[in-house]
C-alpha cells in the first residue's frame, strides 16, 4: 500500500505529462528516443565486442525500432488511458464517498432531533393523560351537579309552561329568521296548529296574506331597530271567531346577551274595541241628530227670515214694521246660532273641513253686505262696504265658511254698536302669480273691548263682561269658531280696539287665484314614442288605448324601477309618469332620470289624482307639465300641443256648457263619451268589466285594513279605487274614494267609516247606472 502510494503520483504525473504534450508529440519523442537508444546500443555493443561499426547495424536498428515502436506505443498509450480512467473513477468515488459522508452527518443530526422530539411528545402525552384524568374527574362532578340543576330547571320550566298556557293572553316567539319557535295554548287555538306543527313555519304559512304582511312588517321593525313596539290588529281564530288584539313585541335574548328572536304577547281587547265603537256610534248618532235638527229647523227658519224680509218692504205701520224687523233680526240671529252649534260639534270631533269653490269677491261682498245693511238699518246704523282695486276677479275659497266668519264679525259689530258706522273693507295684494293675500277689515264705532280682554275673546265660551250692554249677549262660541276656520284656511285673525271708540277685526287669507282653462281644437302631433308609467291595470288599459287612438306609440312600465330601466334602453319623446307608484314616487323617478341624463331630449308629464298640489310644485320637481286623473282627451291635446308644436296654439272661446242632468252627479258623462268616441264602445265595455271584477277584491282589502286600523293601507287601497273608478267614469265613486285617500285630513278617522259605507253603496248603484247608460249608446266602433 505504501508502494502504491509512492508510484501512483509518478504514474499520474507521467500520464498528465503525456496528456499535456499530446499523443503525436509524445509518440514522436518516444520514437526518436528509441532510435537514439538503439543507435547508441548498437554502437557500444560493437565497440565492446571489438567489431567494427557498419551502416547496416544502424539500418537494422532503425527497422527494428520502426517495427516494434508502434506496438509498444499502442500498448503504452492504452495503459496511460486506462490509468487516466482509473484516476477519474477514483476521484468520482472519492467525491461520492464525501457526499455520502455529509448525508450521513445530516441524517444523524435529524435522527437525533427526532429522538429528542419524540421524547418531548412522550412527556407531553403523559402530562395530557394526567390532565385528562383530572378533567374527567371534574366532569363527573359537573354532570352530577348539572343533573340536579336540570331537574330543578325542568320543574321551573314545567311551572312556567303551565303559567303561560293558563294565561288568557296570546304568547309566541319567533327566531331571527322569522319562524315560529314556540307558543302557548291560546296561540294553538288561534292558528289551529299544535306547537310542534307551528315550529319552523313563517307567518305567511300560518296567516292569510294580508295579515302575514302586516305581522312580518312589525317583526322586521322590532328586529331591525332592536326596540319594542305595540300594535293593534284583528286576528281570526281557526274556528272562524275574530278577535281584536293589542300585540306587544319585544326582542328576545339568550345567554351572553345574544339575541335569539322576538317575543310577542297579545291581549284580547275585542270588548274594549266594541265599547269604543259604541262610543263612536253614539257620537255619530249625536252628529246625525244635530244635523237632522239643524235641517228641520232651518227650513221653517228660512221661511221666517224670507217672509219677514218681504213684509218689511210692504206698507206697514211703524209698530208693524218694528215687529217684523224684530222677527227678521231674531231669525238671522237664530240661524247664526245654528251655524255655531253645528261647527262646535264638528270641532269636538275634528270634523271641520273646507270645500273649495270658485268665488267672485265682488259678488260675495255685495251679497253679504246687503243682508248686514238690513240689520244695521234696524238699529239706525250706517253700513259701508268698500272693495279696493286691484282685486282678483275669481278666487278658490270655501264661500260658506268665509261667509260664516265675516257674518259673525259683522253681526257682533252691529250688536255692540249703538250708533255710528259698521264697515267691511276688502283688499288684496299678490303673493305670487297664482296666490293672493286677501284682507278683510270689519270696523265699528261701538263700545269697544278692554285691552286686558283682547287676548281672551277667541277662547271658547268666553264673553266680555259689559254691564252697560247686558242686552247684547251671545253664546260665546262665535269668535272661537271663526279663529278655527281662519286657521283651517291657513290665514290669521287679529283684533284691535279702544274702549268707547270701537273695534277692528282683521282677517288675512292666502287664496288661490282661479283661472279658466285654455282649450285647443285638435291634436297637432302624432307618432310620439311614449313611456306610460302607471301601476293600475285598468288605468293602463284606458290610457294606452286613448293614446294609441290619438296616433301615438306606447310602452308601459308598472313600477318606477321598470320605468328607469326602459328609459336607459330606449330614448322616448315623452314620459307620462304616475306620481304614486308601488316602489317609489314619481318625483324620485324623475330625479333619477335627470341625474343620469336620460331625459335631455324627453319631456316628463306627471299623471296625478292629487288636486291639492299646484302645477308649479310639479314643475319644481322636474316635470314639464301635469295631467290630472282621470285622463281626458282635451287635456292630453292641450299638453301635447304645448310641448311638441313650435307654433303657439290659439285658444278658442269655450262653448257654453249644457246644464248637467241628474246622471252627471254619478257619472262623468264627458269622459265616458270621449272614451267611447276615442277607443270604442267594446273597449269601454271591457274596461268596465275589469273594474267590476276587481272591485270586490278592492273593497275586501279596504274593509280588512280599516278593521285593523291600518290607515296607510286604507289610503293606498282607496287611491287604487279612485284611479280605477275615474278611468271608467264613475264620478261619485271616485269622489268618495278621494275623500278616503286623504289620510292627512284632520277628521279622517271620524269620517272614514261613513265614507266606506257610502263607497260600497255607490259602487253597486252607480255601476248599474253605468251599465244602463252604455246599453243606450249606439256607437259604431
Short mmCIF file of C-alpha atoms in Angstrom, two decimals, residues 20 51 64 111 250 298 395 426 491 519 572 595 760:
data_model
loop_
_atom_site.label_atom_id
_atom_site.label_comp_id
_atom_site.label_asym_id
_atom_site.label_seq_id
_atom_site.Cartn_x
_atom_site.Cartn_y
_atom_site.Cartn_z
CA UNK A 20 -0.23 17.87 -21.82
CA UNK A 51 33.68 -5.41 -34.06
CA UNK A 64 13.68 -2.94 -35.63
CA UNK A 111 -32.35 11.37 13.81
CA UNK A 250 -90.01 42.74 22.28
CA UNK A 298 -133.55 75.74 9.02
CA UNK A 395 -110.51 83.03 -6.11
CA UNK A 426 -111.76 94.13 1.19
CA UNK A 491 -104.89 82.57 7.46
CA UNK A 519 -108.70 74.67 -24.68
CA UNK A 572 -88.61 58.34 -25.68
CA UNK A 595 -79.32 62.68 -12.68
CA UNK A 760 -119.81 50.43 -1.05
#
